[in-house]
Short mmCIF file of C-alpha atoms and ligand atoms in Angstrom, two decimals:
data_model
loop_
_atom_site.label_atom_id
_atom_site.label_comp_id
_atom_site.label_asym_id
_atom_site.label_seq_id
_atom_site.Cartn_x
_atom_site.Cartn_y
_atom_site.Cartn_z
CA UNK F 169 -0.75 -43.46 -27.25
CA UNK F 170 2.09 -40.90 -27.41
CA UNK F 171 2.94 -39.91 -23.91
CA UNK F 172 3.54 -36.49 -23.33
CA UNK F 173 6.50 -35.05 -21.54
CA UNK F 174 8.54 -31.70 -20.87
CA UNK F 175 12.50 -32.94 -21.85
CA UNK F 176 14.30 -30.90 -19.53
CA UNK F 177 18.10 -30.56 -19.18
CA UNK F 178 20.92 -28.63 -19.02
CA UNK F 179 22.72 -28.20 -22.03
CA UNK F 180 25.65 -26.65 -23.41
CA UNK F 181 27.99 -24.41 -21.45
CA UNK F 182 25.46 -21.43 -19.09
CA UNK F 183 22.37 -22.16 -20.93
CA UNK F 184 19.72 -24.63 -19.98
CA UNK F 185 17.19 -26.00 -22.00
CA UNK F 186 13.79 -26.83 -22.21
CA UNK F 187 11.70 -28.84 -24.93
CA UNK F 188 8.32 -28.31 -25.41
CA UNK F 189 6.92 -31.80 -26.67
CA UNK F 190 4.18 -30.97 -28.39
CA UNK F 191 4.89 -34.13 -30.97
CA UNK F 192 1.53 -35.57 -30.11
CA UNK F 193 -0.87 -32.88 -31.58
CA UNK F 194 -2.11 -32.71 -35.46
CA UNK F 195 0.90 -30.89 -36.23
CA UNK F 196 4.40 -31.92 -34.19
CA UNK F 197 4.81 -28.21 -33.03
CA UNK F 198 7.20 -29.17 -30.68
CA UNK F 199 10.32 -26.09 -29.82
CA UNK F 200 13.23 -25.56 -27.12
CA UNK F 201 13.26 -23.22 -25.10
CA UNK F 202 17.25 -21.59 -24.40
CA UNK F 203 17.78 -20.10 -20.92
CA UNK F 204 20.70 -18.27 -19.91
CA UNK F 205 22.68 -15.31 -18.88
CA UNK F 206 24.50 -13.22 -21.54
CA UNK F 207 23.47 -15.75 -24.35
CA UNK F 208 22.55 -12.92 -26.86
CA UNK F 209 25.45 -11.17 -27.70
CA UNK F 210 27.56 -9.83 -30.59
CA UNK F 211 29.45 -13.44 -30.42
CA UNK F 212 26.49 -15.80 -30.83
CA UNK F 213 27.95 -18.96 -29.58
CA UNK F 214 27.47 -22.12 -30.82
CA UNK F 215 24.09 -23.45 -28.53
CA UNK F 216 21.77 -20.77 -30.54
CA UNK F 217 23.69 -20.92 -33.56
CA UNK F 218 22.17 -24.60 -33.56
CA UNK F 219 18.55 -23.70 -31.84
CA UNK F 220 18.24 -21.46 -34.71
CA UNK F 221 19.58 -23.95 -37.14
CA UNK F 222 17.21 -26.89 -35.84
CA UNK F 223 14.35 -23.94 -35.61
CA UNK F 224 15.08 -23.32 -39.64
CA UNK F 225 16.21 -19.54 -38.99
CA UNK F 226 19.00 -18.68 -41.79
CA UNK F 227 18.59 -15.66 -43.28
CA UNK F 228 16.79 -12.93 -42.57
CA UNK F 229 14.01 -11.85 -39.64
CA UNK F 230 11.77 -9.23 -39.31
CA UNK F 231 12.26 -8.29 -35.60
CA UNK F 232 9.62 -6.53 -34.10
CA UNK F 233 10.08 -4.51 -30.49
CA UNK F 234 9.34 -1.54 -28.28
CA UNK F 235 10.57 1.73 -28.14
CA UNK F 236 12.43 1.27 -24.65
CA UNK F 237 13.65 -2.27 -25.82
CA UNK F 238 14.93 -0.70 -28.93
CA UNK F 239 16.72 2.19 -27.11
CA UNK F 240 18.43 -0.41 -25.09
CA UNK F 241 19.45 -3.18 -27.12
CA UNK F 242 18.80 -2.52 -30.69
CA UNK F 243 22.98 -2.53 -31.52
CA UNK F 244 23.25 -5.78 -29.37
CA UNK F 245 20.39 -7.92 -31.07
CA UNK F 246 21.61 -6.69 -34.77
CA UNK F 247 25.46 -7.43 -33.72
CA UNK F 248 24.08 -10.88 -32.42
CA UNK F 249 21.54 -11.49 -35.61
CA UNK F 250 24.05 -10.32 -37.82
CA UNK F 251 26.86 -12.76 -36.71
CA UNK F 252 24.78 -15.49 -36.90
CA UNK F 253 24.18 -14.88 -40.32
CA UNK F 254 20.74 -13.44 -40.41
CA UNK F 255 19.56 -9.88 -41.77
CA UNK F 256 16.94 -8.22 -39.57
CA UNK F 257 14.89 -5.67 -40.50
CA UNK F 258 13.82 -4.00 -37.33
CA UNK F 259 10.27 -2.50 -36.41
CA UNK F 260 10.14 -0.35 -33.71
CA UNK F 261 6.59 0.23 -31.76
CA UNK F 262 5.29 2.32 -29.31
CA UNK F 263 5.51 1.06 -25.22
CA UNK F 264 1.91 0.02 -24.10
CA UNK F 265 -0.65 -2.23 -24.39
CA UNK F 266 -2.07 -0.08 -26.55
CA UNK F 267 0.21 -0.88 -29.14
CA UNK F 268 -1.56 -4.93 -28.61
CA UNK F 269 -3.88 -3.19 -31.70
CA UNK F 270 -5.46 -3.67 -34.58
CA UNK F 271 -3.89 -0.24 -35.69
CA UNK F 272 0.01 -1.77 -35.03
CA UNK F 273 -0.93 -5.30 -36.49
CA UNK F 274 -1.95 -4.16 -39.74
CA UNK F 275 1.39 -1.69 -39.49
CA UNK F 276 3.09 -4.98 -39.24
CA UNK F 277 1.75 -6.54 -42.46
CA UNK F 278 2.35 -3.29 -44.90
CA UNK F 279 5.83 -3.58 -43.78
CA UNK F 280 6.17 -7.02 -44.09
CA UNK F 281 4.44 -6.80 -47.30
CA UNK F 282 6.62 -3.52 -48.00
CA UNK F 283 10.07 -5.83 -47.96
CA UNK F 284 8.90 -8.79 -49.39
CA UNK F 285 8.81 -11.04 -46.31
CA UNK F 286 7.70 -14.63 -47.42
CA UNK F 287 7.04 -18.28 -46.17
CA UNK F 288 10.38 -19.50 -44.90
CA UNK F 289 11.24 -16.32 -43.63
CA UNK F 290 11.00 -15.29 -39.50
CA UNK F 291 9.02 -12.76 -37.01
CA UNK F 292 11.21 -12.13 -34.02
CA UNK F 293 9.62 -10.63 -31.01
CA UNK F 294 11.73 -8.71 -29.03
CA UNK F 295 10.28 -7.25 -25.71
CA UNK F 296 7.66 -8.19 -23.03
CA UNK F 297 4.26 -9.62 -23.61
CA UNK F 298 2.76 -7.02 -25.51
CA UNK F 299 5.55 -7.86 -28.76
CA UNK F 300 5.04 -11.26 -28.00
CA UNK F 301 1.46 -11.75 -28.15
CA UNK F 302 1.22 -9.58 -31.22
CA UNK F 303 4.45 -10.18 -32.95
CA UNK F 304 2.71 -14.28 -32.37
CA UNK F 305 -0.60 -13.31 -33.98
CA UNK F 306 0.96 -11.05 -36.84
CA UNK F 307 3.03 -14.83 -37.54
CA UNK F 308 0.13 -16.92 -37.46
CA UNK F 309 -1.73 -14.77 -39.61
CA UNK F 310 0.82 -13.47 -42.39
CA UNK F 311 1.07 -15.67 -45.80
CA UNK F 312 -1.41 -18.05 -43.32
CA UNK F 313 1.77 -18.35 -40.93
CA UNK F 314 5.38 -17.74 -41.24
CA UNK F 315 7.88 -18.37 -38.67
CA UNK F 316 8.31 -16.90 -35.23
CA UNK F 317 10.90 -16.53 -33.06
CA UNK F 318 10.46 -15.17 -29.55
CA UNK F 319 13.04 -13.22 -27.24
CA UNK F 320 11.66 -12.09 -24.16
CA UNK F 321 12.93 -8.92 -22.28
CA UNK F 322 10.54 -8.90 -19.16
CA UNK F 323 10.18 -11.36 -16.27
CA UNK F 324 6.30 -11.52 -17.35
CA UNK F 325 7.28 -12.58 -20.95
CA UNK F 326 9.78 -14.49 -19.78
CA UNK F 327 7.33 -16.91 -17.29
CA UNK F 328 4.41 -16.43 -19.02
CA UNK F 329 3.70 -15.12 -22.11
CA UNK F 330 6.53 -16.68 -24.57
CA UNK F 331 5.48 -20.44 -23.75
CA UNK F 332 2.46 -21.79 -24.38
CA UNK F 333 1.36 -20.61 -27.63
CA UNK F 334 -1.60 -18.05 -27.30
CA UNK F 335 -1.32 -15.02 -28.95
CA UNK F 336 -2.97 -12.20 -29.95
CA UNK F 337 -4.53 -8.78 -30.01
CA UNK F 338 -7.24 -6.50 -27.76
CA UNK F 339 -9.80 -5.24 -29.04
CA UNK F 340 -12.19 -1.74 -27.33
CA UNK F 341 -14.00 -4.26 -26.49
CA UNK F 342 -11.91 -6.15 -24.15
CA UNK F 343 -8.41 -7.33 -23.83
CA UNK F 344 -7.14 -10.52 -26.13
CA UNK F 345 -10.35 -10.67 -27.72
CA UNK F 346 -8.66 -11.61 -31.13
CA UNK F 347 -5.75 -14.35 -31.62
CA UNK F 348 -5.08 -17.41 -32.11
CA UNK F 349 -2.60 -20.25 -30.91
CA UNK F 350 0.86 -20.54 -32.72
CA UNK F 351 3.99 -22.03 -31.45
CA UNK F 352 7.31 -20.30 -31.67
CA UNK F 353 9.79 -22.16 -33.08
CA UNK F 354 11.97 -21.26 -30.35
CA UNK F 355 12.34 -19.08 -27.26
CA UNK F 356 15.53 -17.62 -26.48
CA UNK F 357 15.64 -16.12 -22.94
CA UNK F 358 18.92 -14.08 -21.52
CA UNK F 359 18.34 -13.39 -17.86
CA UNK F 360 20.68 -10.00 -18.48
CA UNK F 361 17.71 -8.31 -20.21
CA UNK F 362 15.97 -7.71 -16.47
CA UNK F 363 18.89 -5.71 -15.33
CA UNK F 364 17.40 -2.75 -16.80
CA UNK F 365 13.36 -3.49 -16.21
CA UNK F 366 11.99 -1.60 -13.37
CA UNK F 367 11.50 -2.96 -10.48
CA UNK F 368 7.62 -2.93 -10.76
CA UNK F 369 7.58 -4.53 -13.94
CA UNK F 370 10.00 -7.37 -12.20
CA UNK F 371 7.04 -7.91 -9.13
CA UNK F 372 4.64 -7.58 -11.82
CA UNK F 373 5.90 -11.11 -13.79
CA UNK F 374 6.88 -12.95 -10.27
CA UNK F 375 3.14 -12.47 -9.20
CA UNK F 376 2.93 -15.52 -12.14
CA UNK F 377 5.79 -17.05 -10.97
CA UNK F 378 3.99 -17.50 -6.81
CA UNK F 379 1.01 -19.10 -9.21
CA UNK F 380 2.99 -21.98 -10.39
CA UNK F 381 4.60 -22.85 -7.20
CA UNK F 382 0.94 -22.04 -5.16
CA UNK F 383 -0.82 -24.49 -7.31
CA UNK F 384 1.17 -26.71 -8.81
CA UNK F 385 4.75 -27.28 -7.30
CA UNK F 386 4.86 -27.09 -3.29
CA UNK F 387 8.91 -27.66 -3.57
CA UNK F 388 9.06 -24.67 -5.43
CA UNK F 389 6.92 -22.71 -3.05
CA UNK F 390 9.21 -23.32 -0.69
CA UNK F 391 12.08 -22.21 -2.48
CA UNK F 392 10.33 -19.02 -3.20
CA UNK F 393 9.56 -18.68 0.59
CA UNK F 394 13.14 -18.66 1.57
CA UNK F 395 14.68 -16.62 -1.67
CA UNK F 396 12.18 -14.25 -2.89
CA UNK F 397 14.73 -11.31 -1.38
CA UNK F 398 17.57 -12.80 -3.65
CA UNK F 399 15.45 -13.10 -6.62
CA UNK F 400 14.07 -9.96 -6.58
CA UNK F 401 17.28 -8.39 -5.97
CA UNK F 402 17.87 -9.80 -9.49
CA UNK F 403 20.70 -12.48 -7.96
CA UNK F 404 21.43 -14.17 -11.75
CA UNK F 405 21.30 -17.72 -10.36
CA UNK F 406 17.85 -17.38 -8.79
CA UNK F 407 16.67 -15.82 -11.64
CA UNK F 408 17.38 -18.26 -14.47
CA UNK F 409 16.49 -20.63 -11.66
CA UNK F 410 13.04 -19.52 -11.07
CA UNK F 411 12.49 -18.79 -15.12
CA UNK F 412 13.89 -22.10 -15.69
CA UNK F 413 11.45 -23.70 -13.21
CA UNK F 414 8.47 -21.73 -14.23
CA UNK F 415 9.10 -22.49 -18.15
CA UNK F 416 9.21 -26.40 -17.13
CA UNK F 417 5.94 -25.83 -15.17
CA UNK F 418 3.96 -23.79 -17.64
CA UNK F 419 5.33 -26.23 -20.66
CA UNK F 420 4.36 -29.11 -18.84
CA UNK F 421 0.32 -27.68 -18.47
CA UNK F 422 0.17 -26.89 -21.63
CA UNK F 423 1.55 -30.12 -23.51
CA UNK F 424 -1.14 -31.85 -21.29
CA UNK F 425 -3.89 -29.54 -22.64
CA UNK F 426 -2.57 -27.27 -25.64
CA UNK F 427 -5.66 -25.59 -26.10
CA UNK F 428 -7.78 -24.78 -22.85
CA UNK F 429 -10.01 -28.23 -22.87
CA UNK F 430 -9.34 -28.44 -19.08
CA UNK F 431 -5.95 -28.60 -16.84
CA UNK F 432 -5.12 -25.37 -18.33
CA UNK F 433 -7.54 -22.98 -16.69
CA UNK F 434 -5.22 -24.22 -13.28
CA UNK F 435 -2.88 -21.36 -14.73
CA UNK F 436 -5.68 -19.15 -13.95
CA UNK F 437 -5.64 -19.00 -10.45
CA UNK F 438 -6.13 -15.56 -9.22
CA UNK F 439 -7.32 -14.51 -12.56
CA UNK F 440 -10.83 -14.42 -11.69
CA UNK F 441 -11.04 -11.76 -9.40
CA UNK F 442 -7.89 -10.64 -11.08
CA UNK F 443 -9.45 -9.69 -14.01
CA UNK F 444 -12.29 -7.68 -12.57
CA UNK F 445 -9.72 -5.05 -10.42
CA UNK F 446 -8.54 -4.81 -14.16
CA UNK F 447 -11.91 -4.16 -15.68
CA UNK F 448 -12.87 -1.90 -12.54
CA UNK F 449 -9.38 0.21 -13.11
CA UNK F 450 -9.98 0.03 -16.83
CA UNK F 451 -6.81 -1.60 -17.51
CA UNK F 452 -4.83 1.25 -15.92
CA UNK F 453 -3.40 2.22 -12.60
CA UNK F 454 -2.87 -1.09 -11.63
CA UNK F 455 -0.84 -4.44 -13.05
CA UNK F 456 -1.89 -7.72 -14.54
CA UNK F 457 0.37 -8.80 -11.90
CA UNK F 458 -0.29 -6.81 -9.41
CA UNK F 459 -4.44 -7.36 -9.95
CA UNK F 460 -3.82 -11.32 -9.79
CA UNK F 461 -1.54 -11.36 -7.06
CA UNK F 462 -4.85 -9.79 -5.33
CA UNK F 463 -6.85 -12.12 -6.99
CA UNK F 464 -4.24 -15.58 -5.30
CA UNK F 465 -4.89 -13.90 -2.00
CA UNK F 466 -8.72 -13.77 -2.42
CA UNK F 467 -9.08 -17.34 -3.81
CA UNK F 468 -7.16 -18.80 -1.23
CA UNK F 469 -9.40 -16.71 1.43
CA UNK F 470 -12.09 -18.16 -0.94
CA UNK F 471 -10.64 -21.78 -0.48
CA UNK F 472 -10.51 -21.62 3.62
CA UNK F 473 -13.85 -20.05 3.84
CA UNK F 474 -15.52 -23.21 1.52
CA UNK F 475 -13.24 -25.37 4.23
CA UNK F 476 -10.93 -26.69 0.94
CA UNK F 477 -7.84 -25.62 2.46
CA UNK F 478 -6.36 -24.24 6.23
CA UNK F 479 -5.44 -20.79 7.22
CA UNK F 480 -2.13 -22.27 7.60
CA UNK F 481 -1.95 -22.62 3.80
CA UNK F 482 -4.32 -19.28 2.78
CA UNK F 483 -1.88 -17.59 5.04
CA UNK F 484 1.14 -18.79 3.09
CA UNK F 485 -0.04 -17.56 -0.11
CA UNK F 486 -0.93 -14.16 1.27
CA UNK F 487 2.45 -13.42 3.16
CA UNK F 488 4.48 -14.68 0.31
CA UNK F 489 2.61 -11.89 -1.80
CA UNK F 490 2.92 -9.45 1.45
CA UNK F 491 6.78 -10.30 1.26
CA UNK F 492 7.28 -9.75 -2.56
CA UNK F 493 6.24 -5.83 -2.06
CA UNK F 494 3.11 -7.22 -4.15
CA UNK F 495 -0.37 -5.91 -3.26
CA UNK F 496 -2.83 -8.24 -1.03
CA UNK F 497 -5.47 -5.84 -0.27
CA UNK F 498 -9.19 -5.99 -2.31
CA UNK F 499 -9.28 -2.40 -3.81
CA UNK F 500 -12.40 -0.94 -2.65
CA UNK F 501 -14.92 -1.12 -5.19
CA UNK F 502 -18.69 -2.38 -4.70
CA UNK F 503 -19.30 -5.93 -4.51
CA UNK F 504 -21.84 -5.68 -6.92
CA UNK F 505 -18.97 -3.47 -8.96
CA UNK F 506 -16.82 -6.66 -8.85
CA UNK F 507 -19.86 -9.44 -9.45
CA UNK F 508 -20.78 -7.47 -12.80
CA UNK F 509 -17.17 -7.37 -13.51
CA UNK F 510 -16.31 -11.53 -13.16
CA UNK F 511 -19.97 -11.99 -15.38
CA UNK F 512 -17.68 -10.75 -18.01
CA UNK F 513 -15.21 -13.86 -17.70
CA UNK F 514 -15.23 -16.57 -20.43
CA UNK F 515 -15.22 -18.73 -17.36
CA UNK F 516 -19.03 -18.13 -16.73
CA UNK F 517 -21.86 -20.98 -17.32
CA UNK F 518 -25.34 -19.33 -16.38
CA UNK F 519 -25.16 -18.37 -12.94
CA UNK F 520 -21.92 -20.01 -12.14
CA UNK F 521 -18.03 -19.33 -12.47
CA UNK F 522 -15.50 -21.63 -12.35
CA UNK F 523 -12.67 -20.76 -10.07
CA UNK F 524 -9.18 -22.16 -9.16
CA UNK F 525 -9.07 -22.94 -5.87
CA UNK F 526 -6.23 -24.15 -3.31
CA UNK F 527 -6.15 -27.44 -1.36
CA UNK F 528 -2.71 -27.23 -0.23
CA UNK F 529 0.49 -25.70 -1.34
CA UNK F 530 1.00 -26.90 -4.74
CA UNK F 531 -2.17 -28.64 -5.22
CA UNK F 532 -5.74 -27.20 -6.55
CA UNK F 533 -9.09 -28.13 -7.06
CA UNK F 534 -11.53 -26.61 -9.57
CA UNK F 535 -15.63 -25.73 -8.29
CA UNK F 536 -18.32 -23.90 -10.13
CA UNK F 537 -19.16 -20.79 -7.70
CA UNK F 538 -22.54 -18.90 -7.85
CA UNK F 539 -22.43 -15.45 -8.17
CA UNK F 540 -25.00 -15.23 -4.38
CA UNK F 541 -22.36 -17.28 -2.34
CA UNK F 542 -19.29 -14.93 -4.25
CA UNK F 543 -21.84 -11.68 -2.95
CA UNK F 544 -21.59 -12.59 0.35
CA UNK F 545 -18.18 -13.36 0.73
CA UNK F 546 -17.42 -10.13 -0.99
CA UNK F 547 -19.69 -7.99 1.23
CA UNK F 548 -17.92 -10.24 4.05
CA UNK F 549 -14.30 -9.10 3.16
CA UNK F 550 -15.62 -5.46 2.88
CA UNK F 551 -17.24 -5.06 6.11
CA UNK F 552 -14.86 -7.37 8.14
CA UNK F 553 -11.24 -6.72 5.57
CA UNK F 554 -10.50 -9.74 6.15
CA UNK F 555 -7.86 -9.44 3.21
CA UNK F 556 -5.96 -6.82 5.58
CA UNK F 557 -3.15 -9.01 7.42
N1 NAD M 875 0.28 -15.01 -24.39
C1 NAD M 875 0.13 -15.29 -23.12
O1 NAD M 875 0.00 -16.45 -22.73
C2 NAD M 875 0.16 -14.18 -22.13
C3 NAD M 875 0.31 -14.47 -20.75
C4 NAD M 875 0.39 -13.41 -19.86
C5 NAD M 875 0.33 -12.10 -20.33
N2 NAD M 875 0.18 -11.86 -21.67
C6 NAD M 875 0.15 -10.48 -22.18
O2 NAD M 875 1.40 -9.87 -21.92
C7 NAD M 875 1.22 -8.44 -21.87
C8 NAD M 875 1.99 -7.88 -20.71
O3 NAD M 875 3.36 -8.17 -20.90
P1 NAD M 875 4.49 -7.43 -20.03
O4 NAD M 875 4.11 -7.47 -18.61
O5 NAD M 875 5.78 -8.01 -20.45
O6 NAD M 875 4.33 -5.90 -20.45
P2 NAD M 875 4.92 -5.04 -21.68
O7 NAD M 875 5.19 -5.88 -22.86
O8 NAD M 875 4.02 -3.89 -21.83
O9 NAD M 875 6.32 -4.56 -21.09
C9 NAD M 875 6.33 -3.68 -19.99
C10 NAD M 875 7.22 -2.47 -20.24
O10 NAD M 875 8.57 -2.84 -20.04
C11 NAD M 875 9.38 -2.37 -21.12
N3 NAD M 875 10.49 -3.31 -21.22
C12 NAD M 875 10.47 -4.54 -21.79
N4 NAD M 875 11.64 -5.14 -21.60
C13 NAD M 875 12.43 -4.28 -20.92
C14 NAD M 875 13.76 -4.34 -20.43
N5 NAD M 875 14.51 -5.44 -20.59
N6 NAD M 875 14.26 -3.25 -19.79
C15 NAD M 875 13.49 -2.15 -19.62
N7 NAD M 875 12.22 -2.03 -20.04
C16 NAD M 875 11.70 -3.09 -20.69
C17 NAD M 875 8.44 -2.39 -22.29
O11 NAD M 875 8.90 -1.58 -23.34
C18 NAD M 875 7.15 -1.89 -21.65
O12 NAD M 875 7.12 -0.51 -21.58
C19 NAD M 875 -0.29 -8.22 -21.78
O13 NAD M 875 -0.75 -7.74 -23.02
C20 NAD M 875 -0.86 -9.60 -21.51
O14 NAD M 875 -2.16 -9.78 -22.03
C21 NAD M 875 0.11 -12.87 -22.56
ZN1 ZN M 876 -1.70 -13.91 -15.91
#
């Protein structure tokens, strides 16, 4: 059988990369991913001239992005297309996860349609997980699939949402209802987009990064522990360090289980409840990273209550989260509020939900809950806040 790894190295002058092996499923989707600082610019050196070679890029893209994004950097990604020999046309959308539409996707394909956009030709996204996971779907679906290219501008796009393939659309009926899973053919990420991201935005994607290292890599915990001040004072280093690490992480999970079968729900730890403070608030007010960072606390709490892990290690997770300027507290909605709210996650069998739990720093277990025992514990928190440190 074909065994499976993440081929990590550093390559080239700055940049490091990552391939994603995916050379064992029905179609060898495998891509690089190019970290660096300062690697898209108007002199497109010779590392991406090749990862857009090898990815089949030559001529032209159709580069899809946000207002803000487009404000910023428009000049600098057509000076960097441009001298590497491509012609972009450039689509400009609305900030917003509104934008994540049906409305903006079928924008997409009258102007693809409009300038004659075929087969061999590219999608770029350029911005943060909204562009991505639409810009993805828009690719997977045009001509049944043309190329995509993805060049992440926030932390959260950077660590999350430009590896691993899903992509998609919401629909009024509930977020990422629509999509599908398509690989990029590569992911270019410059660290020097996050100089200008807000400093809410930044907590917002390292909530994801504390995930990886909580359940899956205890070394990196650690280093998170003693540097989260650094990183989030955007020291260049630490970032491409973390993005680098998280990227590895992620890519790893996902060549073991592409599509969901199993070891990939680990990546939802924190989700659970996470999801619900997003239901409850409607998808506004608060942050997908914010609401999960809430949601790591609560598991873990969840974890030492059912005896799976110590305070010692609950406590880690929560202070970590504490230090980051994240949130820890549960926002104070009914528990029934918040049980009506998980019944709506695709993670439900009957009266049970599976949940990511903690066993020890970097290590996880998964266990069906029922929605009594998740009651209790709720109404428990409430009356005792527990979550309050
Ligand atoms: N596909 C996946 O696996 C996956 C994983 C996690 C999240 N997501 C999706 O990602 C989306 C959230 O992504 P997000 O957090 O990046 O939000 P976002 O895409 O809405 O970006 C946040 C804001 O930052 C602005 N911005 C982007 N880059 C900037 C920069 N460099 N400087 C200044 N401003 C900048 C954007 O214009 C936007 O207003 C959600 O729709 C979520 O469902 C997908
Ligand atoms: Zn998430």
């Amino acid at each position: 059988m074909h065994e499976k790894k993440t081929i990590f190295y550093r390559a080239y002058n700055e940049a490091m990369k990552i391939r994603v092996d995916l050379s064992s499923s029905t179609k060898d989707s495998s891509y690089d991913i190019l970290i660096g600082s300062g690697i898209v610019n108007a002199k497109a050196g010779d590392e991406i001239i090749n990862v857009f070679n090898s990815a089949g890029l030559k001529n032209r893209a159709f580069v899809i992005t946000s207002e803000t994004v487009s404000g910023l950097y428009r000049s600098l990604l057509n000076g960097f297309l441009e001298n590497a020999g491509i012609k972009p046309v450039v689509l400009s959308l609305p900030d917003g996860e509104g934008t994540k539409s049906l409305k903006y996707l079928s924008y997409i394909y009258d102007e693809l349609i409009k300038n004659r956009f075929e087969r061999g030709d590219f999608i770029i996204a350029f911005g943060g997980g909204v562009i991505g996971d639409l810009s993805g779907f828009a690719a997977a679906t045009y001509l049944r699939g043309i190329n995509f290219i993805q060049i992440p501008t926030t932390l959260l796009a950077d660590v999350d949402s430009s590896v691993g393939g899903k992509t998609g659309i919401d629909h009024p009926g509930g977020k990422n209802l629509i999509g599908a899973f398509y690989q990029p053919r590569c992911v270019i990420i410059d660290v020097d987009f996050l100089d200008t991201l807000s400093e809410r935005e930044l907590k917002n994607g390292f909530a994801e990064v504390i995930k990886y290292g909580a359940v899956i890599d205890n070394e990196f915990f650690i280093y998170l522990e003693n540097n989260y001040e650094k990183i989030l004072s955007r020291h260049k280093d630490s970032l491409m360090h973390i993005i680098e690490k998280s990227c590895a992480i992620k890519a790893d999970v996902v060549n073991k289980d592409e599509k969901e079968a199993g070891l990939r729900s680990v990546l939802n730890f924190g989700h659970s409840l996470g999801h619900a403070i997003e239901t409850l608030y409607n998808y506004e007010t608060v942050k997908h990273g914010e609401a999960i960072a809430i949601g790591m606390v609560f598991a873990s709490m969840l974890s030492e209550d059912l005896g799976l892990c110590t305070g010692e290690t609950a406590g880690r997770v929560k202070t970590l989260i504490k230090n980051s300027g994240l949130p820890v507290k549960v926002p104070d909605f009914s528990p029934e509020e918040y049980i009506n709210a998980m019944k709506l996650d695709k993670k439900v069998k009957g009266k049970l939900i599976k949940f990511v739990l903690i066993k020890d720093i970097g290590s996880f277990v998964f266990k069906e809950l029922d929605f009594e025992y998740l009651m209790k514990f709720l109404k428990k928190i409430k009356d005792r806040r527990l979550d309050n440190l």
